[in-house]
Structure formats: structure tokens, C-alpha cells
PDB file of C-alpha atoms in Angstrom:
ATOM      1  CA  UNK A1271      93.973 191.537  93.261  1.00 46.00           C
ATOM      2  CA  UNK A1272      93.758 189.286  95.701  1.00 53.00           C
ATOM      3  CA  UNK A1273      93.581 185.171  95.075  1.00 62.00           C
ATOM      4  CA  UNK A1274      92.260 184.059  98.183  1.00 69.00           C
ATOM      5  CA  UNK A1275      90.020 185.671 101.085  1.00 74.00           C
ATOM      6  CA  UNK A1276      89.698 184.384 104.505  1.00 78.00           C
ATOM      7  CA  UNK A1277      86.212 185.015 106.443  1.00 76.00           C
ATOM      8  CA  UNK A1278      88.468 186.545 108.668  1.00 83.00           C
ATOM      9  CA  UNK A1279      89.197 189.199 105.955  1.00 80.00           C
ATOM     10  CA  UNK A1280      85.967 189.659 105.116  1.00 77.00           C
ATOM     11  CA  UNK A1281      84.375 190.353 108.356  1.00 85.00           C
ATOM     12  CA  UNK A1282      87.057 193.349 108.309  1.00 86.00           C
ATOM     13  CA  UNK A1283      86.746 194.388 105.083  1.00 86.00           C
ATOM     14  CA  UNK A1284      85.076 197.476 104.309  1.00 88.00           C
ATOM     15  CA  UNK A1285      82.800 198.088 101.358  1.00 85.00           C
ATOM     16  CA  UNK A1286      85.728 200.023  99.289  1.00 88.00           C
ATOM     17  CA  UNK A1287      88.137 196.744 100.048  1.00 84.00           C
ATOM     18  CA  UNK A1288      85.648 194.619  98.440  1.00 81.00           C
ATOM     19  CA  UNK A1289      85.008 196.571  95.308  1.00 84.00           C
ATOM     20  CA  UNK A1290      88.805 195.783  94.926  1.00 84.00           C
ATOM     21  CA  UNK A1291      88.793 191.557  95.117  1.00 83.00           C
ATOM     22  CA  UNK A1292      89.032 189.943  92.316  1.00 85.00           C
ATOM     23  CA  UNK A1293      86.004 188.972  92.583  1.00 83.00           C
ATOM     24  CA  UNK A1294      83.906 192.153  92.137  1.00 87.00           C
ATOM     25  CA  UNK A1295      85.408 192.141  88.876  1.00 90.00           C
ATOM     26  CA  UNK A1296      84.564 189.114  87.879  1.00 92.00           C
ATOM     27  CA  UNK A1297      81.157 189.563  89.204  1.00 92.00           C
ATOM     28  CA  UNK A1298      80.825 192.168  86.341  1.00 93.00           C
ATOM     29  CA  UNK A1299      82.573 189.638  83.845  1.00 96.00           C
ATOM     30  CA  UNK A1300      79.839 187.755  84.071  1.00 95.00           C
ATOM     31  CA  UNK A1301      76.605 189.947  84.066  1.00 95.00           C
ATOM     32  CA  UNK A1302      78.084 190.960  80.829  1.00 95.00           C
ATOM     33  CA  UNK A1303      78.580 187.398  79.633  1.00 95.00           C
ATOM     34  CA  UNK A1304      74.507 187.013  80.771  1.00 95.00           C
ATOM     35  CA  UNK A1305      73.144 189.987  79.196  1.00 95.00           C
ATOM     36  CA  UNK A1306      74.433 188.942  76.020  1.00 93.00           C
ATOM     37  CA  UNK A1307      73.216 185.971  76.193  1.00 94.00           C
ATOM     38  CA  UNK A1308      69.746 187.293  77.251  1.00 95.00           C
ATOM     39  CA  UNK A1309      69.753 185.754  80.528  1.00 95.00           C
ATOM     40  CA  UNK A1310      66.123 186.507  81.011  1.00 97.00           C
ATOM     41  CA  UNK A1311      64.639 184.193  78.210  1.00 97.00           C
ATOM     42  CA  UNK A1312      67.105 180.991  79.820  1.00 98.00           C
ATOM     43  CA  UNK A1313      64.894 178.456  81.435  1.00 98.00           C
ATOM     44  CA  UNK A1314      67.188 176.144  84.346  1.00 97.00           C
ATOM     45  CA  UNK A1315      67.221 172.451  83.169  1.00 96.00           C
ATOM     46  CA  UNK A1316      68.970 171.001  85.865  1.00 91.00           C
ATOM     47  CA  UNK A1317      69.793 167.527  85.732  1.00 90.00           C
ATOM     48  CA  UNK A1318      67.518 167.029  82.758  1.00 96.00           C
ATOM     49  CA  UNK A1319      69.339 164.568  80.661  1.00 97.00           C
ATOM     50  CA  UNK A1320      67.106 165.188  77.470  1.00 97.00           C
ATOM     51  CA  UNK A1321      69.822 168.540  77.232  1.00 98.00           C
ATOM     52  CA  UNK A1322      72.640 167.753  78.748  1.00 98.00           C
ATOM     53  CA  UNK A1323      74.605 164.334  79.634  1.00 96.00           C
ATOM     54  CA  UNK A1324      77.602 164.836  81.551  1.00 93.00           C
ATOM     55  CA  UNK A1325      80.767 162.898  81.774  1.00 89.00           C
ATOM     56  CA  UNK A1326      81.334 161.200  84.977  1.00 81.00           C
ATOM     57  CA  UNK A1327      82.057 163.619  87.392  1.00 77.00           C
ATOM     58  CA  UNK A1328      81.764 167.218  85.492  1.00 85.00           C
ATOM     59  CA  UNK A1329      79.476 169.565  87.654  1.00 85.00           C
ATOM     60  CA  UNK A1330      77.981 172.200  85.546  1.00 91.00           C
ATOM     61  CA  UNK A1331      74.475 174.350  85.153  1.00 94.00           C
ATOM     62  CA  UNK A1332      72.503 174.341  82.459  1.00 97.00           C
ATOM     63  CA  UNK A1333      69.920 176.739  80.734  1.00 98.00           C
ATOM     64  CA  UNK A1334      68.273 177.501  77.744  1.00 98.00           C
ATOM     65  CA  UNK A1335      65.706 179.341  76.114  1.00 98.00           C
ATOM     66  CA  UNK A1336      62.218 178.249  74.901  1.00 97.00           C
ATOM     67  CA  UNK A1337      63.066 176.457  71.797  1.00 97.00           C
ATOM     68  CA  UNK A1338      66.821 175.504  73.243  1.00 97.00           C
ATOM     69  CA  UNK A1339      68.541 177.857  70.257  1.00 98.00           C
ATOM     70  CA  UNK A1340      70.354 179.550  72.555  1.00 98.00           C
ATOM     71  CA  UNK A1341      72.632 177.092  75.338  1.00 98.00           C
ATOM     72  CA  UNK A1342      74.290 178.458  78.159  1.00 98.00           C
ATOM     73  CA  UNK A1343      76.342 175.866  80.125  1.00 98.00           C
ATOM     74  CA  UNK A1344      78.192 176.929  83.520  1.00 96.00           C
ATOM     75  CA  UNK A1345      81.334 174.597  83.839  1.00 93.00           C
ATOM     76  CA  UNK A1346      82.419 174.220  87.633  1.00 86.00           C
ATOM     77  CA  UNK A1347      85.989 173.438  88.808  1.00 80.00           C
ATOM     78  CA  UNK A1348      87.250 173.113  92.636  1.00 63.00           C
ATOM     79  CA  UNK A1349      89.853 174.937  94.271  1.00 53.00           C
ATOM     80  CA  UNK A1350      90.261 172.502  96.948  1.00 53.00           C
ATOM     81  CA  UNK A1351      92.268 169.744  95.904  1.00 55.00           C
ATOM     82  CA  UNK A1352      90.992 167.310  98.564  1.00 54.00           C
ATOM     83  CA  UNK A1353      87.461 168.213  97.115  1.00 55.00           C
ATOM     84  CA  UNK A1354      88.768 167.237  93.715  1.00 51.00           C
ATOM     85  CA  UNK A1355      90.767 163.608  94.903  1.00 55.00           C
ATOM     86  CA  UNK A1356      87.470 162.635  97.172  1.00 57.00           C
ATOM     87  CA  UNK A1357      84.997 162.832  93.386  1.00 54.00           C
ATOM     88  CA  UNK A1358      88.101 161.516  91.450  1.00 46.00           C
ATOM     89  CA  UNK A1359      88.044 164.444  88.857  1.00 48.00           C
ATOM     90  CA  UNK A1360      91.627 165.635  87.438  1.00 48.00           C
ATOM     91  CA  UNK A1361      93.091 168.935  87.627  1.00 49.00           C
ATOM     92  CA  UNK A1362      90.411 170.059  90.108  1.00 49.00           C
ATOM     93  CA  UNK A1363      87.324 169.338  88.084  1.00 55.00           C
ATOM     94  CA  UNK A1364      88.786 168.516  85.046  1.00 76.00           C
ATOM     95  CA  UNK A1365      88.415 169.600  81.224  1.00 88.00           C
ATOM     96  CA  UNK A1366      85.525 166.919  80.804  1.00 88.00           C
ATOM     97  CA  UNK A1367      81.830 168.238  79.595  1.00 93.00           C
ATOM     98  CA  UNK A1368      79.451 166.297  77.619  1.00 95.00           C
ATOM     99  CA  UNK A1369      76.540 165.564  75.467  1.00 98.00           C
ATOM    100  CA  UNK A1370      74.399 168.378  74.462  1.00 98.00           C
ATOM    101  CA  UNK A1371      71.307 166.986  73.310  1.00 98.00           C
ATOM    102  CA  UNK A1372      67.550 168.692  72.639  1.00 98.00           C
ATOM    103  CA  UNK A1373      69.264 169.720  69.365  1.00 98.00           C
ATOM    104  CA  UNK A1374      67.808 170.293  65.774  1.00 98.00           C
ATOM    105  CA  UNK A1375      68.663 167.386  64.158  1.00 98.00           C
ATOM    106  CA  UNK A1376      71.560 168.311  61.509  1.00 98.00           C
ATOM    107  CA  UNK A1377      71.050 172.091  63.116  1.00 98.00           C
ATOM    108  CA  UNK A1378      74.448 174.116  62.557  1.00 98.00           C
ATOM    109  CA  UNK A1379      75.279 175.909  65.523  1.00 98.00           C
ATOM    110  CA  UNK A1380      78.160 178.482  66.770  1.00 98.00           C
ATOM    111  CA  UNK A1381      79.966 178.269  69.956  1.00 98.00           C
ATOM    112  CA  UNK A1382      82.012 180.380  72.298  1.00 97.00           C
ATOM    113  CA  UNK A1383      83.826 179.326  75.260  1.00 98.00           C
ATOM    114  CA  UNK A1384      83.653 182.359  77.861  1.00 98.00           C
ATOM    115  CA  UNK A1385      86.594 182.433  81.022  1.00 96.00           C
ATOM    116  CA  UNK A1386      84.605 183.732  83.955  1.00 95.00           C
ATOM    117  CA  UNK A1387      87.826 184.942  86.001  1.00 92.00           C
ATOM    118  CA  UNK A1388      89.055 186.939  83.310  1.00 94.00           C
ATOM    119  CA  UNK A1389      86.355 188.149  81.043  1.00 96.00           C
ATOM    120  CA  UNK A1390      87.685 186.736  77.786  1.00 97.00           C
ATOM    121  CA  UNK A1391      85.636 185.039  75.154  1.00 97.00           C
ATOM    122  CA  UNK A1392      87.342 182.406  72.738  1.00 97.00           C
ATOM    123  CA  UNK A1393      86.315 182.913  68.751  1.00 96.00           C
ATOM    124  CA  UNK A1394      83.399 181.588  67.142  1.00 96.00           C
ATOM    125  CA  UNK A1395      83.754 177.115  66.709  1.00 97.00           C
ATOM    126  CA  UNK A1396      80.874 175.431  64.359  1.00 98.00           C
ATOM    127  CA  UNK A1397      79.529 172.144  64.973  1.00 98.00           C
ATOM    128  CA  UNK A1398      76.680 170.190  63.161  1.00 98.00           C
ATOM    129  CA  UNK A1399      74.221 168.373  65.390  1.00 98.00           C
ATOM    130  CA  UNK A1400      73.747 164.288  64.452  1.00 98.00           C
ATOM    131  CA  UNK A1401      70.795 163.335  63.331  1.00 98.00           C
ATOM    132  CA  UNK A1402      69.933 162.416  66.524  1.00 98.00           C
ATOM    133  CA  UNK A1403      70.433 166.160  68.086  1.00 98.00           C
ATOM    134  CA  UNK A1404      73.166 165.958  69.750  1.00 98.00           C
ATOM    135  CA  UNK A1405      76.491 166.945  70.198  1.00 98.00           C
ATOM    136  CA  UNK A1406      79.659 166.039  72.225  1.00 98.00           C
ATOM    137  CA  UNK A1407      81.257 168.794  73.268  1.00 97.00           C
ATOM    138  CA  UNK A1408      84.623 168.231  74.002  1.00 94.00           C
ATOM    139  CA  UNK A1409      87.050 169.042  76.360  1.00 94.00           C
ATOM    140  CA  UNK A1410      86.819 172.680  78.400  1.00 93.00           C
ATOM    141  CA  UNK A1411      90.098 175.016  77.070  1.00 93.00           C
ATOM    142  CA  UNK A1412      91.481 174.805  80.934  1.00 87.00           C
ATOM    143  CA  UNK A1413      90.104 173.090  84.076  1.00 82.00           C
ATOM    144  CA  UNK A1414      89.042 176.530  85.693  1.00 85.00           C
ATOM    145  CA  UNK A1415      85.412 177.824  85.824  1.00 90.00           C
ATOM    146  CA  UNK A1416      84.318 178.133  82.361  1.00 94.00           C
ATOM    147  CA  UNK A1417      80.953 179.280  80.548  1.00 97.00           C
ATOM    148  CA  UNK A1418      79.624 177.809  77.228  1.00 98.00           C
ATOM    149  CA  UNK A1419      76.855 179.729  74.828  1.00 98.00           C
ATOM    150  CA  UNK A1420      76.190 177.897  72.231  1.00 98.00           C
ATOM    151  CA  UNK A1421      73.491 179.370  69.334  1.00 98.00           C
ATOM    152  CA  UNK A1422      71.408 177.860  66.540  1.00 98.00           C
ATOM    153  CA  UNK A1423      72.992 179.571  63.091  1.00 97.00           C
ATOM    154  CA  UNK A1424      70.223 181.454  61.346  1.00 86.00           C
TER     155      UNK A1424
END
């Protein structure tokens, strides 16, 4: 595939070139990522800090259903490295995440970490809320796009 497209390119492109970017495959990456995660039951929480606290600088999306048993987090990196030295993030965006919060207190919960540009999904990782409902996430496996779905064990 290709790694970088100029609107140049695109303006040329024909529809049969664009099913081939890398992109239209990643496109598909992640509708299967969403399905699974029943994208239709997520609610947007935006910069709600009740469910998510970020660590300086991470830029992410956040969603969740109804009762917040089921967390998707969107992890955004830049590919623009003046982008990335103007907010002072490393490596791009960086590895930071944050706080997950809106938790059931002492809740155990399952988590998967889910690469956007290539369609893999790391295994299963448990974590026990605080008493307070939280958690700290952790660092991000790599400092490219990544996707978090975290779920309430039954």
C-alpha cells in the first residue's frame, strides 16, 4: 500500500485506486473493531472528566454505553512532527492515556488494546477498579493510533 497520499493524488485517483490505499483497509479494520464492540449502544462523553482524565497532552475519544460496562477509548497520535513539538507530546503523541473513572467500585474488568492500521487485537489484560472507580491505564503498546475496549467481567 501506499503510506502517504497527496491531494494531488487523490483528485486523480479513481475509485478502483482508492479501494487499494491503505486506508480502505483500515477503514474496514475498524468497523469490525466497532461492531464488536456494539458501536450503536456507545454514548460520546467528550471531555467529560467524570470518565476519562487524560494525561497532559493525550488526545483521544471517548464512549460508552448506558451503564459505562463497556469503554471504548480512541487514542490519537500525529504524523506531523512539527504538530507533535508545537503540543510538546513525544514520539508524535506519545504512549500516555489516563484515568478511567465512572467505574464500579472494586468492578473487575477485561481489556484489549486494538491497532487501527493493522487490524490486530492484543490478548485479554485484567484490572480491578479502586474503590473509588477508577483506573489508570497505562501507557499505549506504541505511539500510533490505538483503540481501547475495556468490559465489566460478568
Amino acid at each position: 500500500g501506499v503510506d502517504t497520499i497527496t491531494s494531488e493524488e487523490k483528485l486523480n485517483a479513481t475509485w478502483e485506486d482508492a479501494l487499494e490505499y491503505e486506508s480502505s483497509y483500515q477503514v474496514g479494520y475498524m468497523r469490525s473493531f466497532l461492531q464488536k464492540a456494539n458501536w450503536w449502544e456507545l454514548i460520546p462523553r467528550f471531555d467529560n472528566k467524570a470518565y476519562f482524565v487524560p494525561c497532559n497532552n493525550v488526545y483521544y475519544t471517548y464512549a460508552s454505553n448506558k451503564d459505562n460496562s463497556e469503554i471504548v477509548l480512541y487514542f490519537y497520535s500525529f504524523t506531523n512532527e512539527s504538530v507533535a513539538q508545537t503540543v510538546n507530546t513525544k514520539f508524535y503523541g506519545g504512549i500516555k492515556t489516563g484515568t478511567v473513572g465512572s467505574l464500579e467500585p472494586n468492578g473487575e474488568y477485561t481489556y484489549q488494546w486494538f491497532d487501527p492500521i493493522t487490524g490486530e487485537t492484543s490478548e485479554d489484560h485484567r484490572f480491578t477498579a479502586t474503590i473509588f472507580g477508577s483506573h489508570y491505564i497505562g501507557n499505549r503498546p506504541d505511539d500510533t493510533d490505538m483503540a481501547l475496549i475495556i468490559k465489566k467481567s460478568q
